[in-house]
Coordinates of C-alpha atoms and ligand atoms in Angstrom, one line a residue:
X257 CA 0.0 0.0 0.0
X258 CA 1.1 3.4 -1.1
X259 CA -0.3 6.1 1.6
X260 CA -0.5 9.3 0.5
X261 CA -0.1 12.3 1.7
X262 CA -1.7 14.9 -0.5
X263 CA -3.2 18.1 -1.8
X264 CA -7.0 17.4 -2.8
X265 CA -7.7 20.8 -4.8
X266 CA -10.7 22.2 -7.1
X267 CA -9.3 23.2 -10.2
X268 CA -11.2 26.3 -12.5
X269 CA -9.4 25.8 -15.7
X270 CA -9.8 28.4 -18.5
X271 CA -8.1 28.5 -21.7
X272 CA -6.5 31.9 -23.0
X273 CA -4.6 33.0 -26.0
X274 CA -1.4 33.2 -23.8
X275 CA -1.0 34.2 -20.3
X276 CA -2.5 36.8 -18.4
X277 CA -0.3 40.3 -17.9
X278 CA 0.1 42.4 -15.4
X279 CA -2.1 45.1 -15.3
X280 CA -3.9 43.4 -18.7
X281 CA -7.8 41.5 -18.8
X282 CA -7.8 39.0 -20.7
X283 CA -11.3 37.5 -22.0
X284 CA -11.5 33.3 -22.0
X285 CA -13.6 31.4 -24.0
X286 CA -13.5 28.1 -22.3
X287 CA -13.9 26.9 -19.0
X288 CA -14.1 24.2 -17.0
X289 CA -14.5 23.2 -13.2
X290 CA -12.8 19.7 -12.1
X291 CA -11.3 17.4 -9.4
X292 CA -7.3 18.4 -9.0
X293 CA -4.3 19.3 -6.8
X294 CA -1.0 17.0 -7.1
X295 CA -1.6 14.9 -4.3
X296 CA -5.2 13.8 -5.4
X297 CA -4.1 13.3 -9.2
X298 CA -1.1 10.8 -8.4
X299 CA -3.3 8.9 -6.3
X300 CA -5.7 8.4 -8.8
X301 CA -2.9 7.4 -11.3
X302 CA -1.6 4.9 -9.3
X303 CA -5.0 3.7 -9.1
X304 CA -5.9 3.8 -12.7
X305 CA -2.7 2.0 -12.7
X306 CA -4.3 -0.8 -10.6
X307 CA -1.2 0.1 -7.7
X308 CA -3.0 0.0 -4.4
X309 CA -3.4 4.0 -2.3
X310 CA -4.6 5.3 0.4
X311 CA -5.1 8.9 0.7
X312 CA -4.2 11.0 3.1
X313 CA -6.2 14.6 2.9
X314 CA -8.3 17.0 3.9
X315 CA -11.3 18.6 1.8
X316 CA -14.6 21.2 2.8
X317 CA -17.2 19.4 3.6
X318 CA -19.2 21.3 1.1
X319 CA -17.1 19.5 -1.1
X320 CA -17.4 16.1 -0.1
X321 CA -18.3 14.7 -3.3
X322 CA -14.8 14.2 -4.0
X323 CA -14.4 11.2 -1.5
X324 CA -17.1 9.0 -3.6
X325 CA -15.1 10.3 -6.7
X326 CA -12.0 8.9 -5.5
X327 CA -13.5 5.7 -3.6
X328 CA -15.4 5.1 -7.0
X329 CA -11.4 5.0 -8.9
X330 CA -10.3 2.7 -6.4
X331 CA -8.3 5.3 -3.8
X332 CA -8.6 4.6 0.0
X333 CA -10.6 7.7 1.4
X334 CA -11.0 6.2 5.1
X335 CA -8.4 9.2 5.9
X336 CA -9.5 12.3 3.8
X337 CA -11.5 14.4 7.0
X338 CA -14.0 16.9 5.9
X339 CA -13.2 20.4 7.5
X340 CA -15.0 23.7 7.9
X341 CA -12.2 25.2 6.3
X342 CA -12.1 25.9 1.8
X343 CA -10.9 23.4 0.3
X344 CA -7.5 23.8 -1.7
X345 CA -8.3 25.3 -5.3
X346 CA -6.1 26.3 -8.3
X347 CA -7.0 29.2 -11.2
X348 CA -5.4 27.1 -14.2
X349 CA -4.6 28.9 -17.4
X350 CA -3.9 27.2 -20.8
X351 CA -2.2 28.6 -23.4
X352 CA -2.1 27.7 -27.0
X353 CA 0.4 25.3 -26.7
X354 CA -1.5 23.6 -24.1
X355 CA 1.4 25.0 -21.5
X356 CA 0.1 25.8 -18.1
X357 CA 0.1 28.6 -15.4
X358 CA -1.2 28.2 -12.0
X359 CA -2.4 30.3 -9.3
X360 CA -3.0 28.0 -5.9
X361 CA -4.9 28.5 -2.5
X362 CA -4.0 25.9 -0.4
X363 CA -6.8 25.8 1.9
X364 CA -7.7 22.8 3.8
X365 CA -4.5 21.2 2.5
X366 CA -2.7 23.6 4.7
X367 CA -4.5 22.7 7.9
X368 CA -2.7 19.2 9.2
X369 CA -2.0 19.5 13.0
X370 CA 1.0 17.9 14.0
X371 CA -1.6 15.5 16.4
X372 CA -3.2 14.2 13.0
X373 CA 0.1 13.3 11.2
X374 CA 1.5 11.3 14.2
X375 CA -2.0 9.5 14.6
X376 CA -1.9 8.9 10.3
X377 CA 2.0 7.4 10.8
X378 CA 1.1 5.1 13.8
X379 CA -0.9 3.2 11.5
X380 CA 1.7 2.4 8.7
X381 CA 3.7 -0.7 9.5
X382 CA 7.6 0.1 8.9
X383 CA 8.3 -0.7 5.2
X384 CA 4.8 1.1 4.3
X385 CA 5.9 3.9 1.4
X386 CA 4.8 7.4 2.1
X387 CA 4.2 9.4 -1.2
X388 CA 4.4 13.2 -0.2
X389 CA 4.1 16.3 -2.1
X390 CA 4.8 19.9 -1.6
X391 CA 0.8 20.9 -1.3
X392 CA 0.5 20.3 2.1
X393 CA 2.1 21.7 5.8
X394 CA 4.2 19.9 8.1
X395 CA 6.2 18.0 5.5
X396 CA 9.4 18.9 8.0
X397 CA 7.6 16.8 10.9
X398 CA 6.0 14.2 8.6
X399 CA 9.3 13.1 7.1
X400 CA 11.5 12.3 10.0
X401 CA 7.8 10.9 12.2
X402 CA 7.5 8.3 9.1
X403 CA 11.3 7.9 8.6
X404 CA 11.7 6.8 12.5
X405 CA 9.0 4.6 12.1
X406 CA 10.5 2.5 9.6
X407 CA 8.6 4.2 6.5
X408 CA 10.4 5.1 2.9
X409 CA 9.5 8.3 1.8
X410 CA 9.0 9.3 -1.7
X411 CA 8.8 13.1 -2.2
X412 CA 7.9 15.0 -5.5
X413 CA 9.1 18.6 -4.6
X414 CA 6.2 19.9 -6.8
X415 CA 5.2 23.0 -6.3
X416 CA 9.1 24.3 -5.5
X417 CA 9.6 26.3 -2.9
X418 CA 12.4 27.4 -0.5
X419 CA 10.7 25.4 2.0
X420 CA 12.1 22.2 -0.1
X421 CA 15.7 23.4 0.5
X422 CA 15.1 22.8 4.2
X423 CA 13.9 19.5 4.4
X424 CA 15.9 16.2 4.9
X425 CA 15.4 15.0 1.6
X426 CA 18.5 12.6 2.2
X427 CA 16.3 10.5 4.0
X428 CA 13.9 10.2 1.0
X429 CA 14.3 6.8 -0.8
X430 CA 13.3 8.2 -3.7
X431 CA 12.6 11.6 -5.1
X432 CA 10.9 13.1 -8.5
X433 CA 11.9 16.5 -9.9
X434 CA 12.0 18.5 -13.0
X435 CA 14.5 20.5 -14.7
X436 CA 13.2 23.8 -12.7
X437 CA 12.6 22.0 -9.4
X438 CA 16.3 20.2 -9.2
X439 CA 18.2 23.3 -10.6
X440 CA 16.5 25.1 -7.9
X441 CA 17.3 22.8 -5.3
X442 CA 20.8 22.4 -6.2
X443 CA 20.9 26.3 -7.3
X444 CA 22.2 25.6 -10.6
X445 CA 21.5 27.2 -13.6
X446 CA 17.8 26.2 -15.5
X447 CA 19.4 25.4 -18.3
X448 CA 22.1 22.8 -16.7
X449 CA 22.2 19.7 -18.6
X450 CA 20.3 16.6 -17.4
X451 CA 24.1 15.0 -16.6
X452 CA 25.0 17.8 -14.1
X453 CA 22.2 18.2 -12.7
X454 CA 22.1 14.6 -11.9
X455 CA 25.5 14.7 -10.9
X456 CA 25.3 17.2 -8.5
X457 CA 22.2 15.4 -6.8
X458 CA 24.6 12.6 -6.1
X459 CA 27.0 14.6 -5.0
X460 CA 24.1 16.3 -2.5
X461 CA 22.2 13.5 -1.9
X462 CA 24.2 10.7 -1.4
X463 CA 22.6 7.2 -2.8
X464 CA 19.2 8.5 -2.5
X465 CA 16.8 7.1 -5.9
X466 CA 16.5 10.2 -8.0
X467 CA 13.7 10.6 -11.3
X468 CA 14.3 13.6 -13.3
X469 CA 12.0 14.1 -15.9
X470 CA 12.1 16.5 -19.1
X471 CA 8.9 17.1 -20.6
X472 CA 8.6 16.2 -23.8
X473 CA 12.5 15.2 -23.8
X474 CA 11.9 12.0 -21.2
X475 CA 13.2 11.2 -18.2
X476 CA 16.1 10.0 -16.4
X477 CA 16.4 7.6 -13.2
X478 CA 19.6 7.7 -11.2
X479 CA 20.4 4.9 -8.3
X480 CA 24.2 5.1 -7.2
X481 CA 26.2 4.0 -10.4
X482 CA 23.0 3.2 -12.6
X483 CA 21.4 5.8 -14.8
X484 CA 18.5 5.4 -17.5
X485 CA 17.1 7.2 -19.8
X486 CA 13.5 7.1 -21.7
X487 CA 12.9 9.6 -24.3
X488 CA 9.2 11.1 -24.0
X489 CA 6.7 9.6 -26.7
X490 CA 6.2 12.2 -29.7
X491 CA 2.5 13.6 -29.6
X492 CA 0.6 17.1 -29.8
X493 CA 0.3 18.6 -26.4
X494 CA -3.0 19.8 -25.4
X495 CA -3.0 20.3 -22.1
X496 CA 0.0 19.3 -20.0
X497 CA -2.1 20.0 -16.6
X498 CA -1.0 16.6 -14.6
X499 CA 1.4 15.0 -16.9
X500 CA 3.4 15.4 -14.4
X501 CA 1.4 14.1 -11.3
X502 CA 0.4 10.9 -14.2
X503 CA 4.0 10.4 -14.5
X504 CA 4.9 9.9 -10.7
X505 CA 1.8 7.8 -10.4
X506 CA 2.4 5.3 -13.0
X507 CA 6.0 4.9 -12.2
X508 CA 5.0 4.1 -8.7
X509 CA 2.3 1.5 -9.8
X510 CA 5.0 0.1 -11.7
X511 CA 7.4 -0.2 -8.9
X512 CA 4.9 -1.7 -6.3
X513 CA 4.4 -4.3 -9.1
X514 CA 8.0 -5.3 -9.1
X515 CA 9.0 -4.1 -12.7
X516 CA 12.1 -2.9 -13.4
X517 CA 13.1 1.0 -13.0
X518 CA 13.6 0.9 -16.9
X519 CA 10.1 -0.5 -17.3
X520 CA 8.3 2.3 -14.4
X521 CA 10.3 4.3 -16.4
X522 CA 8.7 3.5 -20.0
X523 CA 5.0 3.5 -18.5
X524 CA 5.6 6.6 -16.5
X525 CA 6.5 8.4 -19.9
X526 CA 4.1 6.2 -21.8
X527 CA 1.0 7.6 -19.2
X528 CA 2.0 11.3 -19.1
X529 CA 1.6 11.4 -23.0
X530 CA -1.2 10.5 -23.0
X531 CA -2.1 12.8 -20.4
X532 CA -1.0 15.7 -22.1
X533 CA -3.6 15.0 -25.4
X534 CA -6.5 15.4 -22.8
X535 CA -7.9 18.2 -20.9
X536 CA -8.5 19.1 -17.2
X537 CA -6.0 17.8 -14.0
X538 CA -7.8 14.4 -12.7
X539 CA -9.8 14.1 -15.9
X540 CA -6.9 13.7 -17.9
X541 CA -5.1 10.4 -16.6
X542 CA -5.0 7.7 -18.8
X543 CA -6.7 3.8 -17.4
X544 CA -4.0 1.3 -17.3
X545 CA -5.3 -0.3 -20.7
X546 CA -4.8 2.7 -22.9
X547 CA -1.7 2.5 -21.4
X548 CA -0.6 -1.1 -22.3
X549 CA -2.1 -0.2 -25.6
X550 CA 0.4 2.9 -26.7
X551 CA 3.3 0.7 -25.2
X552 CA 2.2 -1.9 -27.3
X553 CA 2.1 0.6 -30.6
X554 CA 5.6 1.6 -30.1
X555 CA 7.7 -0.8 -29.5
Ligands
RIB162 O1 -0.1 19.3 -11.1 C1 -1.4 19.8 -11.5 C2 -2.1 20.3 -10.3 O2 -1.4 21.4 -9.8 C3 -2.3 22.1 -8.9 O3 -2.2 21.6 -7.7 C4 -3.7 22.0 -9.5 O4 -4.6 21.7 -8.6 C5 -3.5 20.9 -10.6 O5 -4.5 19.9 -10.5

């Protein structure tokens, strides 16, 4: 069992010409209001990738409709708590190429008491993977509280923020970043080469597992000596809202299935694309069979 500790967000999504300016409004023709927030899409991806989750949240109550949403895909909701607070939301443009830009209010997801999180790690057994994101408070007393009680951690430092510098990542077993999120963590340059930036994770982080993924390049995983590549499938982007969360999803179905890091790696990539040739956050994550089916296509 994964357990996950995540954002549960509404997402208003509206598609513009190109972003909003300062100063500037700017009229959108299409809109749309759906189920989001990082921590709520990759559990539904490792779902849809038949890996087993539990989710770990908090929501409004007025929005409790999301619970039977994610019970219905197959997530464990027995620890999502209703709270008088808002829940998270995000105001999601999309541009013309599909590219994304995200204004977020954290809400509920910002109201975990240092009680709850010590009551939601006494349950895991030690070996029990926590999947955390960086939507959610407390991640510098979550970490070490599941560490010391025998849990591997698996962070995605998505959203970045300085925040991230000042956690014990090196007691991560694994940890997924982009190009933006690494170079800011290691404060390197953006446009660092995959190579040094992957170096210089080593070089901070010691042997911890490290997934750095590219876009539409591919992505790379890094474990002490070995390194992998998997170049991105080729398709028309429409919406990359999630291909990111789909990607960290599927590679961890994949890994609580016992394949290989090349093969998490190759249905990782395969899921995101298809991610990015739908709209919407939670909408847009592929089922594990259209998966198997594009795999099968291109090899
Ligand atoms: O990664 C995409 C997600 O980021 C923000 O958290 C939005 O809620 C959206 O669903």
């Amino acid at each position: 069992m994964i357990f996950n500790f995540g954002s549960i967000n509404i997402d208003y999504t509206y598609r513009v010409p190109y972003f909003v300016r300062p100063g500037e409004t700017l009229e959108s023709g299409e809109y749309n209001i759906g189920l989001g927030g990082k921590g709520v899409n990759q559990s539904l991806a490792i779902a849809r990738a038949k890996g087993r989750v539990s989710h770990w949240g908090r929501v409004s109550s007025i929005d409790a409709w999301v619970i039977s949403e994610l019970e219905s895909a197959g997530v464990g909701v027995k620890d999502i708590e209703l709270t008088p607070e808002p829940s998270g939301h995000a105001i999601i443009q999309i541009d013309a190429l599909g590219e994304n830009a995200i204004l977020l209010f954290s809400g509920a997801n910002h109201g975990f008491t240092q009680e709850k999180m010590t009551a939601l790690i006494a349950q895991t057994a030690p070996g029990d993977t926590i999947l955390i994101q960086n939507e959610c408070n407390g991640l510098d007393q979550l970490i070490p509280l599941a560490v010391s009680h025998g849990c591997k951690v698996i962070f995605n430092s998505a959203p970045m923020t300085a925040k991230v510098s000042s956690l014990p990542l090196d007691q991560c077993e694994l940890l997924f970043f982009n190009r933006t999120e690494a170079a800011a963590l290691l404060e390197m340059p953006v446009e660092s080469s995959a190579a040094d930036l992957l170096r210089r994770c080593k070089k901070s982080l010691g042997d911890v597992e490290v997934v750095l993924t590219l876009g539409s390049e591919g992505a790379w995983y890094q474990r002490s000596s070995e390194t992998l590549f998997h170049a991105a499938l080729k398709v028309k982007a429409i919406d990359t809202t999630a291909a990111g969360d789909t990607f960290v999803g599927y590679f961890l179905a994949a890994r609580q299935a016992g394949l290989k890091p090349s093969q998490c790696l190759q249905r990782a990539t395969a899921a995101a694309a298809l991610a990015v040739q739908k709209r919407g956050a939670a909408s847009s994550i592929p089922m594990a069979e259209e998966v198997d089916g594009i795999i099968y296509q291109s090899t």
